[in-house]
PDB file of C-alpha atoms in Angstrom:
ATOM      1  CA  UNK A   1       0.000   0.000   0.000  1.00 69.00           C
ATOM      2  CA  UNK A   2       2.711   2.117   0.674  1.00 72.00           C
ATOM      3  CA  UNK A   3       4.390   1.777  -2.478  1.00 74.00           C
ATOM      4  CA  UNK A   4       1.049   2.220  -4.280  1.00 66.00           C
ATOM      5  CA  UNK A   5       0.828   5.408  -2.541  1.00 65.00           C
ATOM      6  CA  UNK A   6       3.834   7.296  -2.936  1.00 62.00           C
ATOM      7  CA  UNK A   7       3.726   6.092  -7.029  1.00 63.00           C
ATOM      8  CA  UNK A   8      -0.173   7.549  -6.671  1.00 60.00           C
ATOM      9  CA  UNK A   9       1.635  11.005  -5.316  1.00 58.00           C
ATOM     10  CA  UNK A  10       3.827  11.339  -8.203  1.00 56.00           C
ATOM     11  CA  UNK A  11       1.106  10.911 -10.878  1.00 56.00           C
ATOM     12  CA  UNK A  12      -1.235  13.201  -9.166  1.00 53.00           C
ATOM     13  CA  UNK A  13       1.213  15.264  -7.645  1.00 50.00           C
ATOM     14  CA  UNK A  14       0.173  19.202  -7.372  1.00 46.00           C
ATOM     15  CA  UNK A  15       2.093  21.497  -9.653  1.00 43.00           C
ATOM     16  CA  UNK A  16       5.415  23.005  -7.803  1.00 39.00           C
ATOM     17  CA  UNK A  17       4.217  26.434  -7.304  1.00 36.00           C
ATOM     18  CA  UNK A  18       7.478  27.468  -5.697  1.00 34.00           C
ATOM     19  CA  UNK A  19       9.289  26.987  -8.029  1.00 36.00           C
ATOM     20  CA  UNK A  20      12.875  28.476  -7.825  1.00 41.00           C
ATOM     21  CA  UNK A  21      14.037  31.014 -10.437  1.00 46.00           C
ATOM     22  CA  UNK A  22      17.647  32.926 -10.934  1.00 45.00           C
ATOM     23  CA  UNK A  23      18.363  31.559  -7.298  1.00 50.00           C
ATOM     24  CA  UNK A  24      15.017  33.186  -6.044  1.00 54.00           C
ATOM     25  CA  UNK A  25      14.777  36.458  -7.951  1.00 51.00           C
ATOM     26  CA  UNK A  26      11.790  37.677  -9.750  1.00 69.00           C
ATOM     27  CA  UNK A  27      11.165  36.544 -12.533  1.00 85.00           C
ATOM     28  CA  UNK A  28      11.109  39.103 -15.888  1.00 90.00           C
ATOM     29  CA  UNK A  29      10.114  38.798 -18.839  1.00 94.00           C
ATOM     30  CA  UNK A  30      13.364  39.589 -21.384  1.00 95.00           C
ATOM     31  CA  UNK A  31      11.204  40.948 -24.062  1.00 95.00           C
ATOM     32  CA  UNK A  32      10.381  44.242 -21.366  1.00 93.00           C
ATOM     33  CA  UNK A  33      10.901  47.327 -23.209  1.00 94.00           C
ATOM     34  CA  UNK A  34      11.858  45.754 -26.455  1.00 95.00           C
ATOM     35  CA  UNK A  35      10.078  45.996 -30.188  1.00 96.00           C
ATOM     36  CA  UNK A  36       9.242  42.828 -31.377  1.00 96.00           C
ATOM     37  CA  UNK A  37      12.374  43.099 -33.447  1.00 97.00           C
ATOM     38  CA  UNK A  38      14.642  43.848 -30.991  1.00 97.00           C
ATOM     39  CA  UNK A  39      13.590  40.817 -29.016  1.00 96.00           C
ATOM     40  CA  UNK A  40      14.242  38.540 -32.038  1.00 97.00           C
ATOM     41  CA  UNK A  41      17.359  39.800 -32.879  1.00 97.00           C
ATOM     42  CA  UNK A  42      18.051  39.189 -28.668  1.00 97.00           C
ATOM     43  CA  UNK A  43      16.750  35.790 -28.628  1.00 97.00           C
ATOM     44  CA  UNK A  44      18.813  33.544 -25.896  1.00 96.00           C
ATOM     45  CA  UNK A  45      18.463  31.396 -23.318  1.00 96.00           C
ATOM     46  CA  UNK A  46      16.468  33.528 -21.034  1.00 95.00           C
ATOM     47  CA  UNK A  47      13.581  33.765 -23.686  1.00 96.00           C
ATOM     48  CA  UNK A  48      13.841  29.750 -23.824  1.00 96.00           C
ATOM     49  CA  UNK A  49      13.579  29.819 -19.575  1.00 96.00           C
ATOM     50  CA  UNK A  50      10.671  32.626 -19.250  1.00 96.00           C
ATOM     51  CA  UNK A  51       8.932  30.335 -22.184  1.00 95.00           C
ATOM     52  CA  UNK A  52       9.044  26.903 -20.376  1.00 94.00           C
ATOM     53  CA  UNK A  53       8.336  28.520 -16.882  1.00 93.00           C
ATOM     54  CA  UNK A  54       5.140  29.715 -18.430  1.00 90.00           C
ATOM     55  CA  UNK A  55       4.529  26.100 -20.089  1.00 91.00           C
ATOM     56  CA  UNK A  56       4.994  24.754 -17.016  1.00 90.00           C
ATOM     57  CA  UNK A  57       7.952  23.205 -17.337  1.00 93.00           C
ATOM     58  CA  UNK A  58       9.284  23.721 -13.218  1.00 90.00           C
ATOM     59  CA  UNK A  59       6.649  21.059 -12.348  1.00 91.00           C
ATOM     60  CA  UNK A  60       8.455  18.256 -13.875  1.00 94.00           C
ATOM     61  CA  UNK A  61       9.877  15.637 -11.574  1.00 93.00           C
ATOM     62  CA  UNK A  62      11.896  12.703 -11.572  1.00 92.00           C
ATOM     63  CA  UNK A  63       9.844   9.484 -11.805  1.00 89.00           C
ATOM     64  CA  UNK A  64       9.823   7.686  -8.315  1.00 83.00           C
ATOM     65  CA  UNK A  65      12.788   5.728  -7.211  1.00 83.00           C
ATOM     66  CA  UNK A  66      14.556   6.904 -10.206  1.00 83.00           C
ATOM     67  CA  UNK A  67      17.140   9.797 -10.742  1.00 83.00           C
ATOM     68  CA  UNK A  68      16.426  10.432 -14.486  1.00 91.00           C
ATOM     69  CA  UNK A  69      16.213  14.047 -14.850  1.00 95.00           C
ATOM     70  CA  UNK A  70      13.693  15.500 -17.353  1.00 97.00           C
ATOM     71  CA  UNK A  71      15.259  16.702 -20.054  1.00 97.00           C
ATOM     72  CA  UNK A  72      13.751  19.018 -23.501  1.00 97.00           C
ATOM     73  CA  UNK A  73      15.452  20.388 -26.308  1.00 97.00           C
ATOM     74  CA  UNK A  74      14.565  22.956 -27.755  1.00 96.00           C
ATOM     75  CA  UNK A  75      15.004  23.702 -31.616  1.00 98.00           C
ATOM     76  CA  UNK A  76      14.018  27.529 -32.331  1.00 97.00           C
ATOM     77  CA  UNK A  77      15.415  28.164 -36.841  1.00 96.00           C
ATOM     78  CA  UNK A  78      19.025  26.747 -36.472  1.00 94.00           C
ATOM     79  CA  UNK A  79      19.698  27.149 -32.764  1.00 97.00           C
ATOM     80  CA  UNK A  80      19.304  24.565 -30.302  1.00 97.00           C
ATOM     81  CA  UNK A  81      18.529  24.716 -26.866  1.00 98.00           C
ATOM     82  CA  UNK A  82      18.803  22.010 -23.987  1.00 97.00           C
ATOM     83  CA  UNK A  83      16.812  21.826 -20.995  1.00 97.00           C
ATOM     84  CA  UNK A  84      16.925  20.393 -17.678  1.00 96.00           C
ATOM     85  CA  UNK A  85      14.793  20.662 -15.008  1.00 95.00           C
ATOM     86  CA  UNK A  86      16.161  19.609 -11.364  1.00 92.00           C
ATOM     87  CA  UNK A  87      14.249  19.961  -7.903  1.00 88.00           C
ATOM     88  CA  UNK A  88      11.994  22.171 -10.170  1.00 87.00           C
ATOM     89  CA  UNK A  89      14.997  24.473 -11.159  1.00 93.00           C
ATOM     90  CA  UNK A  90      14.744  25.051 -15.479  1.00 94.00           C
ATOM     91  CA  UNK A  91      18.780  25.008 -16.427  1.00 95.00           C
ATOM     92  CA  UNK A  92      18.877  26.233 -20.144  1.00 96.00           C
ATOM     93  CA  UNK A  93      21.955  25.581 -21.824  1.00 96.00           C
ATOM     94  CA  UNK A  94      22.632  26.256 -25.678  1.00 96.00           C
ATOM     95  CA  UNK A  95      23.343  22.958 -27.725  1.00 96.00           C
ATOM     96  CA  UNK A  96      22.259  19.593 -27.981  1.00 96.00           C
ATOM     97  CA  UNK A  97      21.424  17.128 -25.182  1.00 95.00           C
ATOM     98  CA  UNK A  98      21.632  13.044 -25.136  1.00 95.00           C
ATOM     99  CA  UNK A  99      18.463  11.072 -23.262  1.00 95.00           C
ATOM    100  CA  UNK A 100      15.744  13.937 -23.878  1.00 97.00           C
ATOM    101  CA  UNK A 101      12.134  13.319 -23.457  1.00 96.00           C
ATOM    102  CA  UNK A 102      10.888  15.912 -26.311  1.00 96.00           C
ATOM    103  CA  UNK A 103      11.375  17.981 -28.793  1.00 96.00           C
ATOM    104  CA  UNK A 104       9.833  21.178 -29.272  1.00 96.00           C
ATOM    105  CA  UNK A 105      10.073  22.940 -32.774  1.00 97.00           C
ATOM    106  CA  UNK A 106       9.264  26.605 -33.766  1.00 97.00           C
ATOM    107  CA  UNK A 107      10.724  29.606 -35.097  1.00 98.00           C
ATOM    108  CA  UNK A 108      11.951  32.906 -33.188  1.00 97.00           C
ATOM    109  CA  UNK A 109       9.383  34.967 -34.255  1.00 98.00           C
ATOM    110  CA  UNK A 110       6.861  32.177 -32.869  1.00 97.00           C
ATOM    111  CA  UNK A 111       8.764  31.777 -29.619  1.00 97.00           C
ATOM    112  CA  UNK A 112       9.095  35.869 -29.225  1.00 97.00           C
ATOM    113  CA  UNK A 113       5.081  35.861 -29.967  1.00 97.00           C
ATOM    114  CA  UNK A 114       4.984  33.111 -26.930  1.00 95.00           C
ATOM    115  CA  UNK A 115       7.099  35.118 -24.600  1.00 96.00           C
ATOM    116  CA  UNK A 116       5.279  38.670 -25.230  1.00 95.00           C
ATOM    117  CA  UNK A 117       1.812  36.536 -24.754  1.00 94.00           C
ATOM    118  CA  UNK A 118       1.604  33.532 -22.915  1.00 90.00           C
ATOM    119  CA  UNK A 119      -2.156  33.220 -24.199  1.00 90.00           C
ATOM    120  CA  UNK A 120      -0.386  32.742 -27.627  1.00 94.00           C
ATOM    121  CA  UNK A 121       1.418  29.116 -26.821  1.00 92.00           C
ATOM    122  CA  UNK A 122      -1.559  27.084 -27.255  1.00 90.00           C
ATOM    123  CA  UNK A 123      -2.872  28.832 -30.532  1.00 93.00           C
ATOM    124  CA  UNK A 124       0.866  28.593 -31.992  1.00 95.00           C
ATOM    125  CA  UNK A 125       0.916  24.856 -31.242  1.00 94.00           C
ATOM    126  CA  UNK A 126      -2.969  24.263 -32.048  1.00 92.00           C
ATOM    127  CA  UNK A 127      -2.342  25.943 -35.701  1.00 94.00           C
ATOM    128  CA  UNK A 128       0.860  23.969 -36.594  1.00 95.00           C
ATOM    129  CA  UNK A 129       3.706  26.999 -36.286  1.00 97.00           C
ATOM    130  CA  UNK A 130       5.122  25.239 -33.303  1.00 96.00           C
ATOM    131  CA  UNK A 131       5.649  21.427 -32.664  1.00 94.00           C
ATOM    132  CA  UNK A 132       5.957  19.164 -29.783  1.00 92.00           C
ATOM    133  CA  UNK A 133       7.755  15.780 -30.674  1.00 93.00           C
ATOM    134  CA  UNK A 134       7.706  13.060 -27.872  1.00 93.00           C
ATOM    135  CA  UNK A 135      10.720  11.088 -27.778  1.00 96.00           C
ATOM    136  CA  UNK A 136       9.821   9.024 -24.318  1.00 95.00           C
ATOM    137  CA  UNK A 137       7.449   6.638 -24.007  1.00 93.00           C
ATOM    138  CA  UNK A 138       4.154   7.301 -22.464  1.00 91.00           C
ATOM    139  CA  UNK A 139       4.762   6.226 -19.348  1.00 92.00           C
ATOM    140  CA  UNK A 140       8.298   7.789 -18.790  1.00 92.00           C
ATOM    141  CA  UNK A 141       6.820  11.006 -19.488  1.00 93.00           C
ATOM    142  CA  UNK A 142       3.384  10.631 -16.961  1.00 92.00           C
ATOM    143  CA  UNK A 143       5.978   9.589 -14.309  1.00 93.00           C
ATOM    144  CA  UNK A 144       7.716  13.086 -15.090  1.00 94.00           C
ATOM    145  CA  UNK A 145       4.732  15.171 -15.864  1.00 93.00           C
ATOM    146  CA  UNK A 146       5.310  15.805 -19.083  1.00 92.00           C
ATOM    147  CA  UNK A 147       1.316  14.671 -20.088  1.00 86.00           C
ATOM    148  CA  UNK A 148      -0.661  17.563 -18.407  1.00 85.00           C
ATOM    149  CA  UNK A 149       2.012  20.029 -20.591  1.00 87.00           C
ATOM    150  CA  UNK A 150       1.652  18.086 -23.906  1.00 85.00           C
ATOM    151  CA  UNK A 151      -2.019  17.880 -23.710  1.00 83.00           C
ATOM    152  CA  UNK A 152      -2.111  21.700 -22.918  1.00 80.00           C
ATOM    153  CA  UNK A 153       0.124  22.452 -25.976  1.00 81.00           C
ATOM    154  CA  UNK A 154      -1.215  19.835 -28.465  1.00 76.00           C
ATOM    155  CA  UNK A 155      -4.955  19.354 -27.820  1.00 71.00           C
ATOM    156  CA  UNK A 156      -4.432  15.435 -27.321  1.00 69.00           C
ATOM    157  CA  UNK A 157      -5.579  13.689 -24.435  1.00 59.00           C
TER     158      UNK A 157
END
């Protein structure tokens, strides 16, 4: 019963809503005082952060009794992104990663259009200009959360 019960926690487990950012700073949004341009042409990591802490992404977990890590890249035009997320904590890094769980495709423009509106994610997803690929199977990604995020962003149960 116990077992049962602590697996039971980590499937229904409630979202992280302290979730750590910049060692406990506020988080801001890096397209603040900039023209859409200006944001594209300043596209880094902390777009790719403020854009998965919006998605969600700090309430991934490790699956129970296991210390795989969830992991995303990110593909935005040419660049590539990795993600991690530890003890809730998003690490963005630029470049590929081995092991990840999905893939998320879109352009800069798209991902700027995400940042300045987080109302925008789901209608850039829902009409096609942004992908989500899953690389894990099913279960891998309920036991790290990743299903309440992909349904959110693709519509699918």
């Amino acid at each position: 019963l116990v077992i049962v019960g602590v697996i039971a926690y980590y499937f229904v487990k409630p979202e992280n809503k302290s979730v750590s950012n910049s060692g406990g700073k506020v988080l801001v949004n890096p397209a603040v005082g900039l023209t859409f341009e200006e944001a594209v042409a300043k596209f880094d990591e902390n777009f790719v952060y403020y854009l998965l802490y919006n998605i969600g992404a700090g309430s991934l977990h490790s699956p129970p009794f296991r210390s795989a890590i969830p992991k995303i890249e990110f593909y935005i035009d040419n660049d590539v992104y990795n993600v991690e997320i530890i003890d809730g904590q998003i690490n963005v890094k630029k470049g590929e990663i081995e092991g990840e769980d999905i893939i998320i495709r879109t352009t800069t423009e798209e991902a700027v259009k995400m940042v300045l509106d987080k109302n925008y994610v789901a209608e850039s997803f829902g009409n096609g200009l942004s992908s989500i690929e899953l690389v894990a199977g099913k279960l891998e990604l309920a036991s790290k959360g990743y299903l309440k995020i992909y349904g959110e962003l693709s519509g699918a149960e």
